[in-house]
Amino acid sequence: MGTQRPFLDPAMFNFVSDINCTDVPPRCVFGPAEGLDAPSSYHMDFYGPHQDLNFIREMESSGAQADDFSADCSSVEPSFYRGSSNSGRARRKRVITTVQRQAANIRERKRMFSLNEAFDELRKKVPTFAYEKRLSRIETLRLAIVYISFMTELLEK
DNA sequence: TAGGCCATCTGGTCCT
DNA sequence: AGGACCAGATGGCCTA
């Protein structure tokens, strides 16, 4: 977070100064999901050493599919989507296997990872103090809104 | 210790 | 049918 832009206006300066001013070390992304209520079969492949940033990056760079990492999972016990219909009609239950559930979990993790990458990119574009702690996601969004509004106003003058 | 933030799992819904 | 997206639930970590 060292490469932040200088503040162009006292209003922006004041806004930024309202946000937190202490430093916090970066958190570990994709830490172990211990203590969750998922069935033990869900844990066996994905709560171990796979679950870190490098693993996700390797998956993305190799173009590997989620199923590639669950091929050794012998459990195919189905789980059910207990659907409720808007129209009152009973919906067809969607049956998924344990393997499919694991694959969906991996896809969701990758999706959230790319979302966080986008937040990191946005953080770099938004002005903050160099010594400021890392902006949270909601702070990043709100500051970006104000910053864009400010720059738009500046252009219109 | 409470509250904020975040990662993860999960099931529902929408879309291809 | 299956993937993407979303929101709720849950638990861990950190700070005041």
Short mmCIF file of C-alpha atoms (C1' of nucleotides) in Angstrom, two decimals:
data_model
loop_
_atom_site.label_atom_id
_atom_site.label_comp_id
_atom_site.label_asym_id
_atom_site.label_seq_id
_atom_site.Cartn_x
_atom_site.Cartn_y
_atom_site.Cartn_z
CA MET A 1 0.00 0.00 0.00
CA GLY A 2 2.94 2.25 -0.35
CA THR A 3 2.03 3.77 -3.70
CA GLN A 4 -0.85 6.02 -2.90
CA ARG A 5 -1.75 9.20 -4.67
CA PRO A 6 -1.39 12.62 -3.13
CA PHE A 7 -4.56 14.30 -2.04
CA LEU A 8 -5.80 16.97 -4.37
CA ASP A 9 -8.31 18.70 -2.19
CA PRO A 10 -8.90 19.43 1.51
CA ALA A 11 -12.29 17.74 1.27
CA MET A 12 -10.69 14.52 0.10
CA PHE A 13 -8.01 14.91 2.75
CA ASN A 14 -10.64 15.21 5.44
CA PHE A 15 -12.57 12.25 4.14
CA VAL A 16 -9.56 10.03 4.07
CA SER A 17 -8.45 11.16 7.49
CA ASP A 18 -11.77 10.02 8.88
CA ILE A 19 -10.88 6.48 8.09
CA ASN A 20 -8.67 4.45 10.38
CA CYS A 21 -5.05 5.30 10.95
CA THR A 22 -3.39 2.27 12.50
CA ASP A 23 -1.39 -0.42 10.83
CA VAL A 24 -2.40 -4.03 10.61
CA PRO A 25 -0.47 -6.92 9.08
CA PRO A 26 -2.12 -8.61 6.11
CA ARG A 27 -4.30 -11.53 6.92
CA CYS A 28 -3.87 -15.02 5.69
CA VAL A 29 -6.17 -15.73 2.79
CA PHE A 30 -7.83 -19.12 2.56
CA GLY A 31 -6.96 -20.26 6.03
CA PRO A 32 -8.08 -23.62 7.32
CA ALA A 33 -11.78 -24.00 7.80
CA GLU A 34 -11.67 -25.89 11.02
CA GLY A 35 -14.64 -26.54 13.19
CA LEU A 36 -17.24 -26.27 10.47
CA ASP A 37 -20.22 -28.53 10.42
CA ALA A 38 -19.59 -30.00 7.03
CA PRO A 39 -19.60 -33.79 6.81
CA SER A 40 -16.21 -35.33 7.36
CA SER A 41 -16.09 -36.49 3.77
CA TYR A 42 -16.12 -32.84 2.72
CA HIS A 43 -13.01 -32.18 4.75
CA MET A 44 -10.74 -34.90 3.57
CA ASP A 45 -9.47 -33.33 0.38
CA PHE A 46 -9.85 -29.62 0.78
CA TYR A 47 -9.12 -28.61 4.34
CA GLY A 48 -5.51 -29.61 4.09
CA PRO A 49 -2.42 -28.26 2.32
CA HIS A 50 -4.31 -27.51 -0.90
CA GLN A 51 -6.05 -24.67 0.76
CA ASP A 52 -3.73 -21.74 0.25
CA LEU A 53 -3.11 -18.99 -2.22
CA ASN A 54 -0.56 -20.93 -4.24
CA PHE A 55 -2.98 -23.75 -4.71
CA ILE A 56 -5.65 -21.43 -6.08
CA ARG A 57 -3.12 -19.73 -8.34
CA GLU A 58 -1.86 -23.06 -9.64
CA MET A 59 -5.41 -24.09 -10.42
CA GLU A 60 -5.99 -20.89 -12.31
CA SER A 61 -2.76 -20.96 -14.25
CA SER A 62 -3.10 -24.62 -15.20
CA GLY A 63 -6.71 -24.25 -16.18
CA ALA A 64 -7.52 -27.19 -13.97
CA GLN A 65 -11.13 -27.95 -13.14
CA ALA A 66 -12.43 -28.44 -9.67
CA ASP A 67 -13.24 -32.05 -10.42
CA ASP A 68 -9.57 -32.70 -11.11
CA PHE A 69 -8.93 -32.34 -7.43
CA SER A 70 -11.72 -34.59 -6.29
CA ALA A 71 -11.20 -37.48 -8.62
CA ASP A 72 -9.87 -39.59 -5.77
CA CYS A 73 -12.94 -38.99 -3.70
CA SER A 74 -14.86 -42.22 -3.63
CA SER A 75 -17.86 -40.80 -1.82
CA VAL A 76 -20.75 -40.09 -4.13
CA GLU A 77 -23.45 -39.85 -1.52
CA PRO A 78 -26.06 -37.46 -2.83
CA SER A 79 -27.08 -34.35 -1.01
CA PHE A 80 -30.24 -32.46 -1.77
CA TYR A 81 -31.30 -28.95 -2.50
CA ARG A 82 -34.41 -28.51 -0.47
CA GLY A 83 -36.07 -26.12 -2.83
CA SER A 84 -39.07 -23.96 -2.12
CA SER A 85 -40.95 -22.45 -4.95
CA ASN A 86 -42.03 -18.83 -5.32
CA SER A 87 -45.23 -19.93 -6.95
CA GLY A 88 -46.08 -22.45 -4.28
CA ARG A 89 -45.49 -25.37 -6.60
CA ALA A 90 -43.11 -28.03 -5.36
CA ARG A 91 -39.81 -27.67 -7.13
CA ARG A 92 -37.76 -30.55 -8.38
CA LYS A 93 -35.05 -31.38 -5.92
CA ARG A 94 -31.61 -30.95 -7.34
CA VAL A 95 -29.48 -33.89 -6.36
CA ILE A 96 -25.78 -33.34 -6.07
CA THR A 97 -23.07 -35.71 -5.01
CA THR A 98 -20.38 -35.06 -2.45
CA VAL A 99 -17.91 -34.66 -5.30
CA GLN A 100 -20.13 -32.06 -6.94
CA ARG A 101 -20.50 -30.24 -3.62
CA GLN A 102 -16.72 -30.13 -3.22
CA ALA A 103 -16.31 -28.89 -6.76
CA ALA A 104 -18.85 -26.16 -6.11
CA ASN A 105 -16.97 -25.17 -2.96
CA ILE A 106 -13.75 -24.83 -4.92
CA ARG A 107 -15.45 -22.77 -7.61
CA GLU A 108 -16.88 -20.52 -4.92
CA ARG A 109 -13.45 -20.10 -3.33
CA LYS A 110 -11.97 -19.17 -6.69
CA ARG A 111 -14.79 -16.75 -7.31
CA MET A 112 -14.23 -15.04 -3.97
CA PHE A 113 -10.50 -15.00 -4.62
CA SER A 114 -10.98 -13.13 -7.89
CA LEU A 115 -13.39 -10.79 -6.15
CA ASN A 116 -10.73 -10.01 -3.56
CA GLU A 117 -8.16 -9.47 -6.29
CA ALA A 118 -10.48 -6.88 -7.77
CA PHE A 119 -10.82 -5.23 -4.37
CA ASP A 120 -7.03 -5.12 -4.08
CA GLU A 121 -6.82 -3.42 -7.47
CA LEU A 122 -9.42 -0.92 -6.39
CA ARG A 123 -7.54 -0.23 -3.14
CA LYS A 124 -4.50 0.77 -5.19
CA LYS A 125 -6.56 3.32 -7.12
CA VAL A 126 -8.06 4.98 -4.09
CA PRO A 127 -6.15 7.63 -2.13
CA THR A 128 -5.20 6.78 1.44
CA PHE A 129 -2.47 7.69 3.86
CA ALA A 130 0.65 5.60 3.47
CA TYR A 131 0.63 4.70 7.16
CA GLU A 132 -3.01 3.87 7.14
CA LYS A 133 -4.20 0.37 7.84
CA ARG A 134 -5.50 -1.68 4.95
CA LEU A 135 -8.97 -0.57 3.90
CA SER A 136 -11.77 -3.00 4.43
CA ARG A 137 -13.94 -3.91 1.46
CA ILE A 138 -16.79 -1.67 2.49
CA GLU A 139 -14.41 1.20 3.20
CA THR A 140 -12.81 0.69 -0.20
CA LEU A 141 -16.15 0.85 -1.96
CA ARG A 142 -17.31 3.93 -0.09
CA LEU A 143 -14.06 5.75 -0.56
CA ALA A 144 -14.06 4.88 -4.27
CA ILE A 145 -17.56 6.33 -4.62
CA VAL A 146 -16.49 9.58 -3.01
CA TYR A 147 -13.26 9.70 -4.97
CA ILE A 148 -15.02 9.19 -8.30
CA SER A 149 -17.60 11.82 -7.42
CA PHE A 150 -14.85 14.21 -6.47
CA MET A 151 -12.89 13.67 -9.67
CA THR A 152 -16.04 13.98 -11.77
CA GLU A 153 -16.83 17.27 -10.12
CA LEU A 154 -13.29 18.43 -10.74
CA LEU A 155 -13.56 17.64 -14.44
CA GLU A 156 -16.81 19.51 -14.78
CA LYS A 157 -15.30 22.74 -13.41
"C1'" DT B 1 -15.09 -9.26 25.91
"C1'" DA B 2 -17.78 -7.19 22.20
"C1'" DG B 3 -17.77 -5.87 17.64
"C1'" DG B 4 -15.82 -5.62 12.99
"C1'" DC B 5 -13.95 -8.00 9.22
"C1'" DC B 6 -13.15 -11.88 6.61
"C1'" DA B 7 -12.94 -16.88 4.74
"C1'" DT B 8 -15.59 -20.65 3.96
"C1'" DC B 9 -19.57 -23.65 3.40
"C1'" DT B 10 -24.08 -24.15 1.87
"C1'" DG B 11 -28.44 -24.00 -0.56
"C1'" DG B 12 -31.44 -21.18 -3.61
"C1'" DT B 13 -31.99 -18.90 -8.02
"C1'" DC B 14 -30.81 -17.54 -12.59
"C1'" DC B 15 -28.72 -18.41 -16.90
"C1'" DT B 16 -26.54 -21.03 -20.70
"C1'" DA C 1 -27.64 -30.41 -16.07
"C1'" DG C 2 -24.32 -27.68 -14.42
"C1'" DG C 3 -21.94 -23.28 -13.58
"C1'" DA C 4 -22.26 -18.46 -11.83
"C1'" DC C 5 -23.96 -15.56 -8.58
"C1'" DC C 6 -25.86 -14.46 -4.26
"C1'" DA C 7 -27.03 -14.29 0.64
"C1'" DG C 8 -27.23 -16.46 5.20
"C1'" DA C 9 -24.76 -18.93 8.72
"C1'" DT C 10 -20.70 -19.90 11.18
"C1'" DG C 11 -16.28 -19.55 13.19
"C1'" DG C 12 -11.59 -17.43 13.54
"C1'" DC C 13 -8.69 -13.43 14.11
"C1'" DC C 14 -7.83 -8.86 15.59
"C1'" DT C 15 -8.52 -4.45 17.95
"C1'" DA C 16 -10.42 -1.15 21.23
#
